[in-house]
Coordinates of C-alpha atoms and ligand atoms in Angstrom, one line a residue:
M1 CA -38.5 -3.3 19.1
Q2 CA -37.6 0.0 17.3
L3 CA -34.6 0.1 15.2
I4 CA -33.0 2.9 12.9
D5 CA -31.4 2.2 9.8
T6 CA -29.0 5.4 9.9
H7 CA -27.5 5.2 6.5
C8 CA -29.6 4.4 4.0
H9 CA -30.2 5.8 0.2
L10 CA -33.7 5.8 -0.5
T11 CA -33.6 8.6 -3.0
F12 CA -32.2 6.0 -5.5
N13 CA -33.6 4.4 -7.8
D14 CA -34.0 1.1 -6.9
L15 CA -36.1 2.4 -3.9
A16 CA -37.4 6.3 -4.8
G17 CA -39.7 4.6 -7.3
D18 CA -41.6 2.1 -4.7
I19 CA -41.0 4.2 -1.3
G20 CA -44.3 3.8 0.0
A21 CA -43.8 -0.1 0.0
V22 CA -40.3 0.0 1.1
I23 CA -41.4 1.7 4.0
E24 CA -44.3 -0.1 4.7
R25 CA -41.7 -3.5 4.7
S26 CA -39.6 -1.9 7.1
I27 CA -42.0 -0.7 9.9
D28 CA -43.7 -3.8 9.3
V29 CA -40.2 -5.9 10.9
G30 CA -39.3 -2.9 13.5
V31 CA -37.3 -0.7 11.1
T32 CA -39.4 2.8 12.0
S33 CA -36.7 5.6 11.4
W34 CA -34.5 6.4 8.7
I35 CA -31.7 8.8 7.5
T36 CA -31.5 8.7 4.0
V37 CA -27.9 10.1 3.0
G38 CA -26.9 13.0 0.3
T39 CA -24.2 11.9 -2.3
D40 CA -24.5 14.9 -4.6
K41 CA -26.4 18.2 -5.5
E42 CA -29.6 16.2 -7.0
H43 CA -29.7 13.4 -4.0
N44 CA -29.3 16.4 -1.1
Q45 CA -32.0 17.9 -2.3
K46 CA -34.4 14.7 -3.3
G47 CA -33.7 13.6 0.0
V48 CA -34.6 16.7 2.1
A49 CA -37.7 16.8 0.5
L50 CA -38.2 13.1 0.9
A51 CA -37.7 13.6 5.0
E52 CA -40.0 16.2 5.1
R53 CA -42.8 13.5 4.0
F54 CA -42.3 11.5 6.7
D55 CA -42.0 11.7 10.6
N56 CA -39.5 9.4 10.9
M57 CA -37.5 10.3 8.5
A58 CA -34.2 12.4 8.6
A59 CA -31.6 13.4 5.7
T60 CA -27.9 14.4 5.8
V61 CA -26.2 16.3 3.2
G62 CA -22.9 15.9 1.4
I63 CA -20.8 15.0 -2.0
H64 CA -19.1 12.1 -2.0
P65 CA -15.4 11.8 -2.6
H66 CA -15.9 10.3 -5.5
Y67 CA -17.1 13.5 -7.2
A68 CA -14.5 15.2 -5.4
D69 CA -12.9 17.0 -8.8
K70 CA -16.1 18.2 -9.8
V71 CA -17.4 20.3 -7.2
T72 CA -17.2 24.0 -7.2
A73 CA -17.2 26.8 -4.0
E74 CA -21.0 27.2 -5.4
D75 CA -21.9 23.7 -4.6
I76 CA -20.3 24.1 -1.2
A77 CA -22.7 27.3 -0.8
Q78 CA -25.7 25.5 -1.8
L79 CA -24.9 22.4 0.5
K80 CA -24.3 24.5 3.7
D81 CA -28.2 26.2 2.9
L82 CA -29.5 22.7 2.6
A83 CA -27.4 21.8 5.8
Q84 CA -29.7 24.4 7.9
N85 CA -32.6 22.7 7.0
D86 CA -34.3 21.4 9.8
K87 CA -34.6 17.7 8.4
V88 CA -30.8 17.4 8.1
V89 CA -29.3 16.1 10.9
A90 CA -25.4 15.1 9.6
V91 CA -23.2 16.3 6.6
G92 CA -22.0 13.9 5.1
E93 CA -21.4 11.4 3.4
T94 CA -17.7 12.7 3.2
G95 CA -14.1 11.8 3.3
L96 CA -11.6 9.5 1.3
D97 CA -11.8 7.0 -1.1
F98 CA -8.4 5.6 -3.0
H99 CA -10.3 2.8 -4.4
Y100 CA -10.4 3.6 -7.8
E101 CA -8.9 7.0 -8.3
P102 CA -6.3 7.6 -6.0
E103 CA -4.8 10.6 -8.2
K104 CA -7.7 12.7 -7.0
K105 CA -6.5 12.9 -3.3
P106 CA -5.9 16.2 -3.0
Y107 CA -9.1 17.1 -4.5
Q108 CA -10.7 14.5 -1.9
Q109 CA -8.6 16.2 1.2
K110 CA -9.9 19.4 0.0
L111 CA -13.9 18.7 -0.1
F112 CA -13.9 16.8 3.0
E113 CA -12.0 19.8 4.8
A114 CA -14.8 21.9 3.4
H115 CA -17.4 19.3 4.8
L116 CA -15.9 18.9 8.3
N117 CA -16.2 22.9 8.4
I118 CA -19.9 23.1 7.4
A119 CA -20.6 20.6 10.3
A120 CA -18.3 22.6 12.8
D121 CA -20.0 25.8 11.5
L122 CA -23.5 24.4 12.3
N123 CA -23.1 21.9 14.9
L124 CA -23.5 19.0 13.1
P125 CA -22.0 15.2 13.1
V126 CA -20.1 14.0 10.2
V127 CA -21.2 10.8 8.6
I128 CA -17.5 9.5 7.1
H129 CA -16.7 7.3 4.1
C130 CA -13.4 6.2 4.2
R131 CA -12.3 3.1 1.7
E132 CA -8.5 2.3 1.5
A133 CA -8.1 5.5 3.3
F134 CA -8.1 5.0 6.9
D135 CA -4.4 6.7 7.8
D136 CA -5.0 9.8 5.8
T137 CA -8.6 10.3 6.9
M138 CA -7.3 10.0 10.8
D139 CA -4.3 12.5 10.0
M140 CA -6.8 14.9 8.4
L141 CA -9.4 14.3 11.6
K142 CA -6.1 15.1 13.9
Q143 CA -5.2 18.4 11.9
F144 CA -8.6 19.7 11.8
G145 CA -8.4 20.6 15.1
R146 CA -12.0 22.4 15.9
P147 CA -13.0 20.6 19.2
G148 CA -16.2 18.6 19.9
L149 CA -16.4 17.3 16.2
K150 CA -18.6 14.2 16.1
A151 CA -18.2 11.7 13.6
V152 CA -19.3 8.3 12.4
F153 CA -17.1 5.6 10.2
H154 CA -20.1 4.3 7.8
C155 CA -19.8 1.0 6.1
F156 CA -16.7 0.1 8.7
S157 CA -14.3 -2.1 6.7
G158 CA -11.1 -1.5 9.2
S159 CA -9.2 -4.0 11.2
T160 CA -9.8 -4.1 15.1
E161 CA -6.6 -2.1 15.2
Q162 CA -8.0 0.7 13.6
A163 CA -11.3 -0.1 15.3
K164 CA -9.6 0.8 18.2
I165 CA -8.1 4.3 17.2
V166 CA -11.3 5.5 15.6
L167 CA -12.7 4.7 19.2
D168 CA -9.7 6.2 20.8
R169 CA -10.3 9.8 19.1
G170 CA -14.5 9.1 20.5
Y171 CA -15.7 8.4 16.9
C172 CA -18.4 6.0 16.5
I173 CA -18.8 3.1 14.1
S174 CA -21.6 1.9 12.3
F175 CA -21.9 -1.3 10.4
T176 CA -23.4 -2.5 7.0
G177 CA -24.9 -6.2 5.8
V178 CA -21.3 -7.2 4.6
V179 CA -20.2 -7.8 8.5
T180 CA -22.4 -11.1 7.8
F181 CA -20.7 -12.1 4.6
K182 CA -18.6 -15.3 4.9
N183 CA -15.4 -13.7 4.4
A184 CA -16.0 -10.6 6.9
R185 CA -13.5 -12.5 9.4
I186 CA -11.6 -9.2 10.3
K187 CA -14.9 -7.2 10.3
R188 CA -16.4 -9.5 13.2
Q189 CA -13.7 -9.6 15.0
A190 CA -13.1 -5.5 15.1
A191 CA -17.6 -5.4 15.4
Q192 CA -16.3 -7.7 18.8
I193 CA -14.7 -4.7 20.3
V194 CA -16.7 -1.6 19.6
P195 CA -19.0 -0.8 22.7
L196 CA -22.8 -0.7 22.0
D197 CA -22.8 3.2 22.8
R198 CA -20.5 3.3 19.8
L199 CA -22.1 1.2 17.6
M200 CA -24.6 2.1 14.8
L201 CA -26.3 -0.2 12.4
E202 CA -27.2 0.7 8.7
T203 CA -28.5 -1.2 5.2
D204 CA -26.0 1.6 3.0
C205 CA -29.2 0.1 0.5
P206 CA -30.1 -0.4 -2.0
Y207 CA -26.4 -1.9 -1.8
M208 CA -24.7 -4.7 -0.2
S209 CA -28.1 -6.9 1.1
P210 CA -26.8 -9.0 4.2
E211 CA -26.8 -12.6 4.8
P212 CA -29.4 -14.5 4.9
V213 CA -30.8 -12.4 1.9
R214 CA -28.1 -11.6 0.1
K215 CA -29.2 -12.8 -3.4
H216 CA -31.7 -9.9 -2.9
K217 CA -30.4 -7.3 -5.7
V218 CA -31.8 -4.7 -4.4
N219 CA -31.1 -4.0 -0.4
E220 CA -33.7 -2.1 1.5
P221 CA -34.2 -1.1 5.5
A222 CA -36.0 -4.1 6.0
F223 CA -33.2 -5.9 5.9
L224 CA -31.4 -4.1 8.8
V225 CA -32.8 -6.9 11.1
H226 CA -30.7 -9.2 9.8
I227 CA -27.9 -7.4 10.2
A228 CA -29.5 -6.6 14.0
R229 CA -29.3 -10.2 14.4
F230 CA -26.4 -11.7 13.4
L231 CA -24.2 -9.0 15.8
A232 CA -26.4 -9.4 18.6
E233 CA -25.9 -12.7 18.3
L234 CA -22.0 -12.1 17.9
K235 CA -21.9 -10.3 20.8
G236 CA -23.9 -12.8 23.2
M237 CA -26.9 -10.3 23.5
D238 CA -30.5 -10.8 24.0
F239 CA -31.4 -9.1 20.3
D240 CA -34.1 -6.6 22.3
D241 CA -31.3 -5.0 24.2
F242 CA -28.8 -4.9 21.7
T243 CA -31.6 -3.5 19.6
A244 CA -32.5 -0.9 22.5
D245 CA -29.0 0.2 23.4
V246 CA -28.0 0.8 19.0
T247 CA -31.2 2.7 19.1
A248 CA -30.4 4.9 21.8
T249 CA -26.7 5.4 20.6
S250 CA -28.1 6.6 17.2
K251 CA -30.6 8.5 18.3
A252 CA -27.9 10.5 20.5
F253 CA -25.7 10.7 17.5
F254 CA -28.1 12.4 15.5
N255 CA -30.0 14.3 18.2
I256 CA -32.8 12.6 16.7
N257 CA -35.7 12.9 19.2
P258 CA -38.1 10.1 20.3
Ligands
ZN301 ZN1 -20.1 5.2 1.2
ZN302 ZN1 -23.9 5.3 1.5

């Protein structure tokens, strides 16, 4: 079995300090590839540098919507430069998040559009962070208008209806350990309808450890196995068949060679 953690933050303090052991524990349980996701200038650079150290690691570069009001034109130019590194497989995470500061919407929209343009220019997929902003996110993707954009909705927290809309537009959906939580009934219903050629797995570590290791404060790629097991069971599938399918989906989406 070989799983890919398609969205982790390996440059964050909780993991970066002990990265050798984190990677070792991950490989031990069959999580053998990682995509470390950028959230700001500092972590974009660190993520690319880290990915250069490990054969089966790739990076994404992006500026999280939380920082949208502080981004300069120079930051965007730097992002585009770094996105052309061989280890970079996607642009993001980017998107809209109206949970904390909905008044920053115009800044977030402008930043999201800049990411979409970079992705389209460089022919890279986009990793979308969408929180309490589903309709606005879909509207922006619709209006963007440049054909062939590949996108994944990471840490999907929408309903079955919303999952259908995402799938109808041809995008992928990725699930974190949140789907294993007791109160996640709506998310589990959504997961039921996502076909395996559109479904990916991620820990989003160091946040949100899945059940049954939820009490571990620091999540890590090794715990991806729990999410995989949970979803295979939910879909009534053989575990090895399930993991083979989602790994194939992830490789195709991020254009990662075996
Ligand atoms: Zn996110
Ligand atoms: Zn993330």
